[in-house]
Tab-separated table of N, CA, C and O in Angstrom:
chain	number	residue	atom	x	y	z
V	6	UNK	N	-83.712	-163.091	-32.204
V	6	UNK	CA	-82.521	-162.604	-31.540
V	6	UNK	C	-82.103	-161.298	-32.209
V	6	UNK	O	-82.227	-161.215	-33.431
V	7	UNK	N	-81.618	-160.272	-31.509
V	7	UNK	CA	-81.231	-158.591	-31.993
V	7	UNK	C	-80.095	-158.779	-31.765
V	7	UNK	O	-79.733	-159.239	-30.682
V	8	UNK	N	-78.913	-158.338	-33.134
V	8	UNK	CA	-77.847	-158.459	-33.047
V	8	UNK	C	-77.814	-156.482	-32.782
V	8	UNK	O	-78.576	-155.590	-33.155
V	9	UNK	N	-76.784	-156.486	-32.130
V	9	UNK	CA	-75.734	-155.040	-32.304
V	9	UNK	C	-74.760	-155.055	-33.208
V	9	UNK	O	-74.159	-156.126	-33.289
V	10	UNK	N	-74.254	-153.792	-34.248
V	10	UNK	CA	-73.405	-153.485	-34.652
V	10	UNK	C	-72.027	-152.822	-33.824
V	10	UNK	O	-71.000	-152.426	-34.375
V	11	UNK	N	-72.252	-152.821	-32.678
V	11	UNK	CA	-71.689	-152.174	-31.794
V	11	UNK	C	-70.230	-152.800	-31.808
V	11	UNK	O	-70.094	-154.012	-31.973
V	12	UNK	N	-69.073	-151.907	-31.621
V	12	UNK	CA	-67.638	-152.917	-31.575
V	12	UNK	C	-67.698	-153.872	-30.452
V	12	UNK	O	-68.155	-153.336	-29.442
V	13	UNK	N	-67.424	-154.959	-30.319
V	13	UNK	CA	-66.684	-155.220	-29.313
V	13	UNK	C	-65.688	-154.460	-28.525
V	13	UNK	O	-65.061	-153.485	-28.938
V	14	UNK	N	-65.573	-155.174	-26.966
V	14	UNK	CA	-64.676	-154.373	-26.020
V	14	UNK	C	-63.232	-154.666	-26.755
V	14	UNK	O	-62.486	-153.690	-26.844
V	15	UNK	N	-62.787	-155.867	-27.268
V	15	UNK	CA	-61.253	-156.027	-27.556
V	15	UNK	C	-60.852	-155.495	-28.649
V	15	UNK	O	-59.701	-155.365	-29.065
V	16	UNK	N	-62.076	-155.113	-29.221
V	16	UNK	CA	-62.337	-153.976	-30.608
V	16	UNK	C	-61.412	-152.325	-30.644
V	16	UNK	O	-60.506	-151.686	-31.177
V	17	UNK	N	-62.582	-152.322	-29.535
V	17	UNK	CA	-62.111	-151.072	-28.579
V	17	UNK	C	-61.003	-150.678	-28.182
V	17	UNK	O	-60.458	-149.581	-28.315
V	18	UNK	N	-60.550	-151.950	-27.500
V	18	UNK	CA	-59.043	-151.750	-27.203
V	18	UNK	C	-57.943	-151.903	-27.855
V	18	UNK	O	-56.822	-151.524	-27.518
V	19	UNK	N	-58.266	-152.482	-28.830
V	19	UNK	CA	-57.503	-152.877	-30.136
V	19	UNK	C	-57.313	-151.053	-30.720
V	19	UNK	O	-56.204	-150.536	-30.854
V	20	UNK	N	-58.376	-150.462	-30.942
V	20	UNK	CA	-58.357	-149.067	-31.890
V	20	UNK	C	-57.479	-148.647	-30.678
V	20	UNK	O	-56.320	-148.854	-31.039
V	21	UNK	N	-57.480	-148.181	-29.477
V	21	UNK	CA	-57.240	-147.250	-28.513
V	21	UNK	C	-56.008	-147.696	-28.715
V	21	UNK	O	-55.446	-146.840	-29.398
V	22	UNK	N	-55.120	-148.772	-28.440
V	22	UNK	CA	-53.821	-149.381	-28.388
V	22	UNK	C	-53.005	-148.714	-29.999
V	22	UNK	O	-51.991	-148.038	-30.170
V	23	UNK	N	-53.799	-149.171	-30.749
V	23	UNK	CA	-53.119	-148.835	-32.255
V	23	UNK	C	-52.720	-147.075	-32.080
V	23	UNK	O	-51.628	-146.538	-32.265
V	24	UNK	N	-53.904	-146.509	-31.700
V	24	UNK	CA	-53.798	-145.032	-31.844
V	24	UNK	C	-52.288	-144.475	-30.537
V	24	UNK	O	-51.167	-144.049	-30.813
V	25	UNK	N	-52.833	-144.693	-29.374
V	25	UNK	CA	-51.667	-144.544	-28.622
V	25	UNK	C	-50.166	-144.749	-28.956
V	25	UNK	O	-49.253	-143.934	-28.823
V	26	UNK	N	-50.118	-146.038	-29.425
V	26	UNK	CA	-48.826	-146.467	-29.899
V	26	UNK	C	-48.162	-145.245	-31.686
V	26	UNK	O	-47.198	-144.610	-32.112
V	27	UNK	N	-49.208	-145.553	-31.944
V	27	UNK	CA	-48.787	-144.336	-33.348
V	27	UNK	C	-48.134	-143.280	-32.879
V	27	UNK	O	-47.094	-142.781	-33.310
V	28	UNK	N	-49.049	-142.840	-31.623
V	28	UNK	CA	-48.671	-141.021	-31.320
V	28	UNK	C	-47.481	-141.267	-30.271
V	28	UNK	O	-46.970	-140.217	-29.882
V	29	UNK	N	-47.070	-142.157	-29.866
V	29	UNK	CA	-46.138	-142.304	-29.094
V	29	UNK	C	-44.808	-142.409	-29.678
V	29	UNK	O	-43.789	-141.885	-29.226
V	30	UNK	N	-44.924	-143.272	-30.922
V	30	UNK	CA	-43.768	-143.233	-32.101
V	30	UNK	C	-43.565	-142.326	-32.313
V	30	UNK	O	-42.429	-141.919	-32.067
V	31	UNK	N	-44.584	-141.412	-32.928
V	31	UNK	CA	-44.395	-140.495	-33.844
V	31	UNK	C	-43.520	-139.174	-33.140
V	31	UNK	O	-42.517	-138.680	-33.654
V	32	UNK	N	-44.138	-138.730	-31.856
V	32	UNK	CA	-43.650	-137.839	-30.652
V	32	UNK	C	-42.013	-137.913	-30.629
V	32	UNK	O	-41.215	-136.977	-30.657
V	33	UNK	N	-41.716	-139.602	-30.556
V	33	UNK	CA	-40.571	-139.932	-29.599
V	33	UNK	C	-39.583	-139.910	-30.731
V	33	UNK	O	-38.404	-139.604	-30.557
V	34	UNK	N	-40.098	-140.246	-31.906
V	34	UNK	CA	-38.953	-140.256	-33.395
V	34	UNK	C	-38.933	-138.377	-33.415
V	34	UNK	O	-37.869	-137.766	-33.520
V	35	UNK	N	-39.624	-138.017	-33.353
V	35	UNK	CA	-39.172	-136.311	-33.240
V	35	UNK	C	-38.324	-136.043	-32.311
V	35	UNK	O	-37.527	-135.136	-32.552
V	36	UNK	N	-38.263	-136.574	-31.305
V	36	UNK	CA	-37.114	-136.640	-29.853
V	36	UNK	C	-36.139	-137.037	-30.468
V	36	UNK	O	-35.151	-136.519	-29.948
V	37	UNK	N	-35.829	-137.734	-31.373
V	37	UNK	CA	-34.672	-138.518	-31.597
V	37	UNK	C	-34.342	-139.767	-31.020
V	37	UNK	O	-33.279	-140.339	-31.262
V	38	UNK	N	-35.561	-140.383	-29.967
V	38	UNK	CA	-34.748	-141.348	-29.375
V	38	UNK	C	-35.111	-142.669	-30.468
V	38	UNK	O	-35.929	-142.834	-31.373
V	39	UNK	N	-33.882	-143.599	-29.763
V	39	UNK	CA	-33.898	-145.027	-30.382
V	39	UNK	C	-34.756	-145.802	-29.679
V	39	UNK	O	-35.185	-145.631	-28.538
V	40	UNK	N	-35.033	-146.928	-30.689
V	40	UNK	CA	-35.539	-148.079	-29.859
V	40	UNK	C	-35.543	-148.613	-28.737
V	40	UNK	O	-36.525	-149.122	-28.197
V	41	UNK	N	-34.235	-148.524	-28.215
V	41	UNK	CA	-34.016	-148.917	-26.469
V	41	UNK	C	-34.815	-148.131	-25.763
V	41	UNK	O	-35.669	-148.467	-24.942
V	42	UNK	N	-34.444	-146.862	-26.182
V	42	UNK	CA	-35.129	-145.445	-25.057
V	42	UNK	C	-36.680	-145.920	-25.785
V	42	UNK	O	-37.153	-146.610	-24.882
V	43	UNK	N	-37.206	-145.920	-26.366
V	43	UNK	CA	-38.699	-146.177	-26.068
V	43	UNK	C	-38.991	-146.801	-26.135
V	43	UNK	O	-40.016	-146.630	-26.795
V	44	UNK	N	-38.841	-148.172	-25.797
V	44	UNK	CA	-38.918	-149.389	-24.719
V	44	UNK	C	-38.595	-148.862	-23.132
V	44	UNK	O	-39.358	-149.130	-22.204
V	45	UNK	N	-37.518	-148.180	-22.988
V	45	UNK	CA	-37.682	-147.608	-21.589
V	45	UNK	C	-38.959	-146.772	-21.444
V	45	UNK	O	-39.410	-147.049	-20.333
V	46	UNK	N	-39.465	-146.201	-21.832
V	46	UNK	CA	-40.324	-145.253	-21.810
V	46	UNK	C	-41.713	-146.102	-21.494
V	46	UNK	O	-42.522	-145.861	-20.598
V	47	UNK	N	-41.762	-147.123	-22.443
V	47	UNK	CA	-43.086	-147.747	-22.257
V	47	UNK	C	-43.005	-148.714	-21.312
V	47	UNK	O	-43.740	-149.686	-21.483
V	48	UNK	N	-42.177	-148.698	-20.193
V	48	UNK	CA	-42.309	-149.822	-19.189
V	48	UNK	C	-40.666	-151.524	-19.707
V	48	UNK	O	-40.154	-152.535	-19.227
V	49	UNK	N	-40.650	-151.030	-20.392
V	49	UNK	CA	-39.404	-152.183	-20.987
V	49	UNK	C	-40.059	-153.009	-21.271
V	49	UNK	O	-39.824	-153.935	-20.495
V	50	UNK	N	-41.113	-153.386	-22.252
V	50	UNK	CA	-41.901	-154.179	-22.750
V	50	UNK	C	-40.725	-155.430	-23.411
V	50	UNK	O	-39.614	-155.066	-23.796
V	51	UNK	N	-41.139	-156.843	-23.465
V	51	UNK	CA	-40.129	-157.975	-24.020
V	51	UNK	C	-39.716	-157.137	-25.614
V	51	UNK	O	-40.301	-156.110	-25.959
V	52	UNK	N	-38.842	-157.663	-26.282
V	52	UNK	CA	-38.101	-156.707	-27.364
V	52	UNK	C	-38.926	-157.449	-28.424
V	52	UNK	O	-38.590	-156.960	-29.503
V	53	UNK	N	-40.006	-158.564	-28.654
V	53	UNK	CA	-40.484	-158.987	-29.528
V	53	UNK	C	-41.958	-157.887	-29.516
V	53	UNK	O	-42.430	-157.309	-30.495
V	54	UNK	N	-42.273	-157.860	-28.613
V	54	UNK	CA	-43.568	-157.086	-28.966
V	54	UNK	C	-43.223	-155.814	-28.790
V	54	UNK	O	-44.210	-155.143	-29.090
V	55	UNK	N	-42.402	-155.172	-28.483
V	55	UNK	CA	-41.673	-153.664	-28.875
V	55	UNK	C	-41.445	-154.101	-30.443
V	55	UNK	O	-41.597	-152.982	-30.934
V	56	UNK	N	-41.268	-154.682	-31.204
V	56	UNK	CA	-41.208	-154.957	-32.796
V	56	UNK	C	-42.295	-154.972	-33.461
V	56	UNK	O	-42.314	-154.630	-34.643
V	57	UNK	N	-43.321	-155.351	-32.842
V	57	UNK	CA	-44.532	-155.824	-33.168
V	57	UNK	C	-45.457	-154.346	-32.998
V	57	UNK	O	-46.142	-154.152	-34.002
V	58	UNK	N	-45.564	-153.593	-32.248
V	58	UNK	CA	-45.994	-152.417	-31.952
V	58	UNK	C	-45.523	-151.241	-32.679
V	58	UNK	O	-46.229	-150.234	-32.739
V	59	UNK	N	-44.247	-151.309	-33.297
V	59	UNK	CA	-43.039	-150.482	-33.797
V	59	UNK	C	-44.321	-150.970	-34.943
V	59	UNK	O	-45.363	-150.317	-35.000
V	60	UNK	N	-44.111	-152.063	-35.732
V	60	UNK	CA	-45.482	-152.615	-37.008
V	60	UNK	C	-46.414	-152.408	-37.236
V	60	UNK	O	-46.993	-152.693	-38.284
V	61	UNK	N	-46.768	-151.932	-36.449
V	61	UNK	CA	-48.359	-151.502	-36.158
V	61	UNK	C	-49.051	-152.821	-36.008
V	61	UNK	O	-50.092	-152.876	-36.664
V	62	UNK	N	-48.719	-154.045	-35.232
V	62	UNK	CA	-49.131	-155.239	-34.720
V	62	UNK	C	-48.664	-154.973	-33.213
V	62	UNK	O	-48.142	-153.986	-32.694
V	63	UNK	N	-49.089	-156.365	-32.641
V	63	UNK	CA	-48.680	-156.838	-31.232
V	63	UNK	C	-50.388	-156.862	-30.480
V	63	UNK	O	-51.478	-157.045	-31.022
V	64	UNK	N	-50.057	-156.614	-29.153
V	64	UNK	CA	-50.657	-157.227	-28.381
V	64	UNK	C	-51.914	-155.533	-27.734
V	64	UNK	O	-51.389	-154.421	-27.800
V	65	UNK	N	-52.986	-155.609	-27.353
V	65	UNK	CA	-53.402	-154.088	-26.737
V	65	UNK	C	-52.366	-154.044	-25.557
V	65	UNK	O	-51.829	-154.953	-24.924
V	66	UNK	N	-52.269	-152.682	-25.476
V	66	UNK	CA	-51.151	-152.390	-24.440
V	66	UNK	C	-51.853	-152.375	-23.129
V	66	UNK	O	-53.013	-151.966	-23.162
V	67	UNK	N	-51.377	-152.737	-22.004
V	67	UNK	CA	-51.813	-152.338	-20.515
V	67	UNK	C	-51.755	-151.123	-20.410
V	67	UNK	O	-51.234	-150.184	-21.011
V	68	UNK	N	-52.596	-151.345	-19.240
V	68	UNK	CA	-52.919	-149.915	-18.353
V	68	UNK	C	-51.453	-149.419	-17.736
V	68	UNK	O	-50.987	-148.287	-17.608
V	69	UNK	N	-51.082	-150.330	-17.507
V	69	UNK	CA	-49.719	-149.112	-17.180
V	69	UNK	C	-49.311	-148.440	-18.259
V	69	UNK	O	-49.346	-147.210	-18.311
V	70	UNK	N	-48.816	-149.317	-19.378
V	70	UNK	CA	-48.344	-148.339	-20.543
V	70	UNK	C	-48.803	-147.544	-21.473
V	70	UNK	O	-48.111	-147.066	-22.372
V	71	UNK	N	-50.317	-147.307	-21.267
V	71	UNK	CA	-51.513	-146.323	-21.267
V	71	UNK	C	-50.745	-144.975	-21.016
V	71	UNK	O	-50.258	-144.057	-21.675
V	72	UNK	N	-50.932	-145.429	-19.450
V	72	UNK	CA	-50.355	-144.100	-18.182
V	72	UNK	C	-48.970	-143.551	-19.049
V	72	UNK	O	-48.689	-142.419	-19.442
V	73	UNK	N	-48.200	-144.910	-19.175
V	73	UNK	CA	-47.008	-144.376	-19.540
V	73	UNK	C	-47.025	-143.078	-20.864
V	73	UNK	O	-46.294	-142.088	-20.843
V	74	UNK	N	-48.008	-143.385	-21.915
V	74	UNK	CA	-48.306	-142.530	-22.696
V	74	UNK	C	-48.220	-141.454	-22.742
V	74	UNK	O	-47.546	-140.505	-23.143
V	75	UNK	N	-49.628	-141.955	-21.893
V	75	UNK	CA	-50.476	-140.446	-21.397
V	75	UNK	C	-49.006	-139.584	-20.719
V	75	UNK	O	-48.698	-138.625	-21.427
V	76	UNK	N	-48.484	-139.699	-20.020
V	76	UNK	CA	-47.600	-138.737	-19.007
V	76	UNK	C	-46.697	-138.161	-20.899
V	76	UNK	O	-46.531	-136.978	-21.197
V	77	UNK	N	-46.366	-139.131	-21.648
V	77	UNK	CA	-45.543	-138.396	-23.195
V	77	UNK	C	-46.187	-137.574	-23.700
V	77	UNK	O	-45.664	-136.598	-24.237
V	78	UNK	N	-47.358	-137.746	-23.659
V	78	UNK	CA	-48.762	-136.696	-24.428
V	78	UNK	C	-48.603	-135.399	-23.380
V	78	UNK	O	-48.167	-134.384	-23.924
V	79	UNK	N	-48.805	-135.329	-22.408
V	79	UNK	CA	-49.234	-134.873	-21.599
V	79	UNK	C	-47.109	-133.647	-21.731
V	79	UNK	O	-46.934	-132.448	-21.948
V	80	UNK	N	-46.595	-134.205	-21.602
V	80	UNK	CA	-45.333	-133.611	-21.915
V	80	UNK	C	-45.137	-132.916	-22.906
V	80	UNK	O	-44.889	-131.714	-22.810
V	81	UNK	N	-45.245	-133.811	-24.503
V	81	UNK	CA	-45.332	-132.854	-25.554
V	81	UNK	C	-46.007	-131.919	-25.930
V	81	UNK	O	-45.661	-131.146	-26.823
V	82	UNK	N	-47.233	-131.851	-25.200
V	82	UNK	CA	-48.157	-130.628	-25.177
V	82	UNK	C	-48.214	-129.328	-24.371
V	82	UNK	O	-48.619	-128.189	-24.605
V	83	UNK	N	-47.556	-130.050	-23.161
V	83	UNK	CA	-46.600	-128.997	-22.613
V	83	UNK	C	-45.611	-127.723	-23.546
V	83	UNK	O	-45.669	-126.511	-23.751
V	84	UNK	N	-44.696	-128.928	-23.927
V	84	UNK	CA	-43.595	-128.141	-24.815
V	84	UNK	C	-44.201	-127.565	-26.014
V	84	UNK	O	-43.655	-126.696	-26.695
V	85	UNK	N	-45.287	-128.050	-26.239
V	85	UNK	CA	-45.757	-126.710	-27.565
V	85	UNK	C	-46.668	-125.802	-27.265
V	85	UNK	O	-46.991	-125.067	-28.198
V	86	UNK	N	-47.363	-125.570	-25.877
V	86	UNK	CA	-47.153	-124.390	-25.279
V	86	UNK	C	-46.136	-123.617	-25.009
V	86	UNK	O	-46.081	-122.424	-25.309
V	87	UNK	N	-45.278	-124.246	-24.433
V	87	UNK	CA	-44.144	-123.253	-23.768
V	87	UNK	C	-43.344	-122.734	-24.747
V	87	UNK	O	-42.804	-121.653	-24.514
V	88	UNK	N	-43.112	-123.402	-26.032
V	88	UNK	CA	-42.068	-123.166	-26.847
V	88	UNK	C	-42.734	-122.374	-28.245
V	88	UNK	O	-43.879	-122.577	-28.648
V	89	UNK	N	-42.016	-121.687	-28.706
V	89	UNK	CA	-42.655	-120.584	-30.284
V	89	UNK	C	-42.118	-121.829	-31.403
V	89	UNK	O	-42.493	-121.711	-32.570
V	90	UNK	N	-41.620	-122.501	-31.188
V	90	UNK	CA	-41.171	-123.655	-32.819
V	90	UNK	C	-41.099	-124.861	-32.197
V	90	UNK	O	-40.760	-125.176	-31.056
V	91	UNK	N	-41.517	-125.556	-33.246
V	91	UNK	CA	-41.910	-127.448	-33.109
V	91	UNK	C	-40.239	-127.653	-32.845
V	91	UNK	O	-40.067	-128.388	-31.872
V	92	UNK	N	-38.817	-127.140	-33.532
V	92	UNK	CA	-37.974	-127.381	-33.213
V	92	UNK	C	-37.058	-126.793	-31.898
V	92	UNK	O	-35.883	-127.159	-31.868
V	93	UNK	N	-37.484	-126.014	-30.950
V	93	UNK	CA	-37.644	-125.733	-29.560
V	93	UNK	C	-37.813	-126.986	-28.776
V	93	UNK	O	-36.903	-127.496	-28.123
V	94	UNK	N	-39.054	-127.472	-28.874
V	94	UNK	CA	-40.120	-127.982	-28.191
V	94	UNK	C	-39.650	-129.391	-28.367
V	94	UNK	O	-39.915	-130.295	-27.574
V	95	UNK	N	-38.843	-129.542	-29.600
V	95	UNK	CA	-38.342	-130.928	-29.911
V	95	UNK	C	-37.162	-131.306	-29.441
V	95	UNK	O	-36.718	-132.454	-29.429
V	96	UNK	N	-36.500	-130.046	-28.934
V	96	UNK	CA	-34.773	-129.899	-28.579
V	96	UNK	C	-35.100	-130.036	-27.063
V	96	UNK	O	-34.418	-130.723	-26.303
V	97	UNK	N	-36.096	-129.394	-26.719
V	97	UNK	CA	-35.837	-129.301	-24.706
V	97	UNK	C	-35.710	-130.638	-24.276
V	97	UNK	O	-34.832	-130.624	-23.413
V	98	UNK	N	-36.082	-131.651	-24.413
V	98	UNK	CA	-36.009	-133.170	-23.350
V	98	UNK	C	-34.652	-133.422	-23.884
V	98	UNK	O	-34.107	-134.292	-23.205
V	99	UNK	N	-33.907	-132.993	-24.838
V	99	UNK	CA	-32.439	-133.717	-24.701
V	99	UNK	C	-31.221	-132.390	-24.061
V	99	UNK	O	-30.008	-132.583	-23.976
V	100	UNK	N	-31.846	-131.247	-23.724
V	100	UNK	CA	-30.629	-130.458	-23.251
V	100	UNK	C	-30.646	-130.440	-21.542
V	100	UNK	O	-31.534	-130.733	-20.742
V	101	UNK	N	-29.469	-130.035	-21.392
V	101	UNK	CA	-29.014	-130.177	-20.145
V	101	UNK	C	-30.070	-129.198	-19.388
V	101	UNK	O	-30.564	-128.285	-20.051
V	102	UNK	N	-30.463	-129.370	-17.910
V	102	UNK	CA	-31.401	-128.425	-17.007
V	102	UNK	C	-30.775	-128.174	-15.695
V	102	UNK	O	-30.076	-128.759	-14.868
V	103	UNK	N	-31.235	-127.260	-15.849
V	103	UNK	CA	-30.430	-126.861	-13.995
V	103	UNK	C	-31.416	-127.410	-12.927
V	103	UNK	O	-31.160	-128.150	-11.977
V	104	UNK	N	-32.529	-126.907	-13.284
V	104	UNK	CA	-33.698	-128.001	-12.416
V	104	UNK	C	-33.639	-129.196	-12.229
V	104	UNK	O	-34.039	-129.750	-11.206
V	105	UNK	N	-32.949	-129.949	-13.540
V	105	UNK	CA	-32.673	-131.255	-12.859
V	105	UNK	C	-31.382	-131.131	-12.573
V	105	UNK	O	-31.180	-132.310	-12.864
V	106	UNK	N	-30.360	-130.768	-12.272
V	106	UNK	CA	-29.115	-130.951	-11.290
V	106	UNK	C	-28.743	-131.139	-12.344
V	106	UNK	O	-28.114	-132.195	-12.279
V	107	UNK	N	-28.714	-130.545	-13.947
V	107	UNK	CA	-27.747	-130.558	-15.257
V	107	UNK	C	-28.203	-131.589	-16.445
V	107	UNK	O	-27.953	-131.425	-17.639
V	108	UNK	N	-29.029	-132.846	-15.786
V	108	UNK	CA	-29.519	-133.612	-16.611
V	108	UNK	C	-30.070	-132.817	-17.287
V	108	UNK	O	-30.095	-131.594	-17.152
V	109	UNK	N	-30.765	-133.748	-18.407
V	109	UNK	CA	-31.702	-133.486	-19.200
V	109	UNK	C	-33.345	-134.333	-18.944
V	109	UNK	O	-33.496	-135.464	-18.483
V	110	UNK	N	-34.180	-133.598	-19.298
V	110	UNK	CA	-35.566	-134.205	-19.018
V	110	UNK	C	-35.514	-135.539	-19.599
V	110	UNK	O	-35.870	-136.414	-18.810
V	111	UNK	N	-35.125	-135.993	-20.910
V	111	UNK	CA	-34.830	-137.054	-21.567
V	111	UNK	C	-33.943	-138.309	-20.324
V	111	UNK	O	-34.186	-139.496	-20.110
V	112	UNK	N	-33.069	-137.534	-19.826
V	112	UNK	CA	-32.109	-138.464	-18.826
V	112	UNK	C	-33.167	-138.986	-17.842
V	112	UNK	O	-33.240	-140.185	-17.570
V	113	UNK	N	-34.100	-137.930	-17.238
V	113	UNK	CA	-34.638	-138.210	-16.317
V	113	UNK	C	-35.756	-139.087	-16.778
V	113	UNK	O	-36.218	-139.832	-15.914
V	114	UNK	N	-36.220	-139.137	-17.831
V	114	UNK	CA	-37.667	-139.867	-18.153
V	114	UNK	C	-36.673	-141.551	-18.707
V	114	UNK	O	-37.393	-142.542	-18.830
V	115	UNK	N	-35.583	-141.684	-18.908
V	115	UNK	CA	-34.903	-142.526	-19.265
V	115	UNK	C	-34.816	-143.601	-18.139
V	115	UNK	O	-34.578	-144.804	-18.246
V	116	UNK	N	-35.126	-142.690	-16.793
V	116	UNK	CA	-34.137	-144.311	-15.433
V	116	UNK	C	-35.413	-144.989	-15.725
V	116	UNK	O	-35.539	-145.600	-14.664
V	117	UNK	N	-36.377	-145.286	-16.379
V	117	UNK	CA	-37.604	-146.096	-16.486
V	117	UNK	C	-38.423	-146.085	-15.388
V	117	UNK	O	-39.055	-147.141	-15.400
V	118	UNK	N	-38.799	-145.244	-14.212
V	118	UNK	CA	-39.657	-145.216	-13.209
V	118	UNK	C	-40.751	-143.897	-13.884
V	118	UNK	O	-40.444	-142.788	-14.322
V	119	UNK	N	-42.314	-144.664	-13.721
V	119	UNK	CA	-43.352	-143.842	-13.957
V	119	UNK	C	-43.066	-142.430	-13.373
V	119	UNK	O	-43.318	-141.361	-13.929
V	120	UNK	N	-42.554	-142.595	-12.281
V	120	UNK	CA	-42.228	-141.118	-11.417
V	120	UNK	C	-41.537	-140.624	-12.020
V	120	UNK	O	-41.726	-139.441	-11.735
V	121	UNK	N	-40.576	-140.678	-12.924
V	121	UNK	CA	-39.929	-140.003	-13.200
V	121	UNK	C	-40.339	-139.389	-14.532
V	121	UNK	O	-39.670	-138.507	-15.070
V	122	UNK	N	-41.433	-139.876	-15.031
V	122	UNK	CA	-42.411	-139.534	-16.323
V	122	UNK	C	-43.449	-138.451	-15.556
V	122	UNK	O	-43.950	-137.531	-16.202
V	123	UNK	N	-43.618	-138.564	-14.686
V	123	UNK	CA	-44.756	-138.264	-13.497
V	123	UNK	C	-43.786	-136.241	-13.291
V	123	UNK	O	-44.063	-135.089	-13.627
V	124	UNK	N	-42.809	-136.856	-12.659
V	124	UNK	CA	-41.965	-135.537	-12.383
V	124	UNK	C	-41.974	-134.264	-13.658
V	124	UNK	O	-42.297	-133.076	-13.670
V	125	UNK	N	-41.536	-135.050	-14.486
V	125	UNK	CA	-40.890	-134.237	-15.937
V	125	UNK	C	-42.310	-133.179	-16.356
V	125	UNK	O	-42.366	-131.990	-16.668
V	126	UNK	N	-43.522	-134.396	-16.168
V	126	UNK	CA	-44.549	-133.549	-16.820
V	126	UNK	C	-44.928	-132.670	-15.731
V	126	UNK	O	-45.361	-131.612	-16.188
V	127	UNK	N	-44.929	-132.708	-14.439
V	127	UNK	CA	-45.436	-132.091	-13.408
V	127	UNK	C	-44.451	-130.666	-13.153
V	127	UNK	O	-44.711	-129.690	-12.449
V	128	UNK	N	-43.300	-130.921	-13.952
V	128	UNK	CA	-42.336	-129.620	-13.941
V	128	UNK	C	-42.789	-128.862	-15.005
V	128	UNK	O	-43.143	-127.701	-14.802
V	129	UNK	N	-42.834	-129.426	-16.284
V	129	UNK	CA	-43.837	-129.101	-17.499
V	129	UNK	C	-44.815	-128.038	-16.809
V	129	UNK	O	-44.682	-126.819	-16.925
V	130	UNK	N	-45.799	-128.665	-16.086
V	130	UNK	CA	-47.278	-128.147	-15.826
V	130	UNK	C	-46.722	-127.206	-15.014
V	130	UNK	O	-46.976	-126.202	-15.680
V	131	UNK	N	-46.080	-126.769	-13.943
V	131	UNK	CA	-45.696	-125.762	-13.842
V	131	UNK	C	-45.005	-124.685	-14.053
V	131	UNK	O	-45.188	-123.613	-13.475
V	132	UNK	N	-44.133	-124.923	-14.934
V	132	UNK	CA	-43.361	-123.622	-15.773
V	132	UNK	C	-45.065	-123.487	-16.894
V	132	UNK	O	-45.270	-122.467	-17.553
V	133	UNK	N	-45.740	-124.285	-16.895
V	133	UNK	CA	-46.706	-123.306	-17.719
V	133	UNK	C	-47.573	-122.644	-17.269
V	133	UNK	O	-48.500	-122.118	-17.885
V	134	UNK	N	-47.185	-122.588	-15.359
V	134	UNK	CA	-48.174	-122.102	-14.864
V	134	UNK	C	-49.684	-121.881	-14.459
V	134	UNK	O	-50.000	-120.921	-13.755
């Protein structure tokens, strides 16, 4: 019998989950937000495994809250194009916008609908032209 050294798939998803969740902390503690707001962000996950993930434990995350990520990644990379300082780039999702009718991008990525993670970055991608 030929064994593989190869990871396993829950291996796999285990590394991918750990890494996502790191860069998602790490992003969103530069935002300033609290715990509530990123639990909104990631879909409103139960508040025990939002603890557990905060640990660097819990469960691999779903494909939705993958997506959900991805659209934060996909945002903050935005803002460090568009912006000359990490503290720019760190200030825009909490100030007020005229594009959004005075909110702030933060307000808007807050009502917890993917679309509205979907919107923010898709306004992103076009002010960068």
């Amino acid at each position: 019998m030929v064994t593989t050294s190869q990871p396993s798939i829950h291996t796999d998803e285990r590394r991918k989950s750990d890494v996502a969740l790191k860069t998602f902390f790490r992003i969103t503690d530069q935002w300033g937000l609290n715990t509530q707001e990123q639990k909104v962000l990631l879909g409103d996950p139960p508040r025990s495994t939002m603890y557990k993930w905060k640990s660097g434990d819990g469960p691999p995350i779903s494909r939705d809250t993958m997506e959900r990520i991805s659209y934060i990644l996909g945002i903050y990379k935005a803002l460090r194009i568009l912006f000359p300082t990490e503290e720019q780039a760190n200030a825009w999702p909490g100030k007020a916008n005229r594009d959004f009718d005075g909110e702030s991008a933060l307000s808007i990525m807050l009502k917890g609908s993917m679309i509205n993670l979907a919107d923010v970055r898709r306004y992103l991608d076009y002010m960068r032209g």
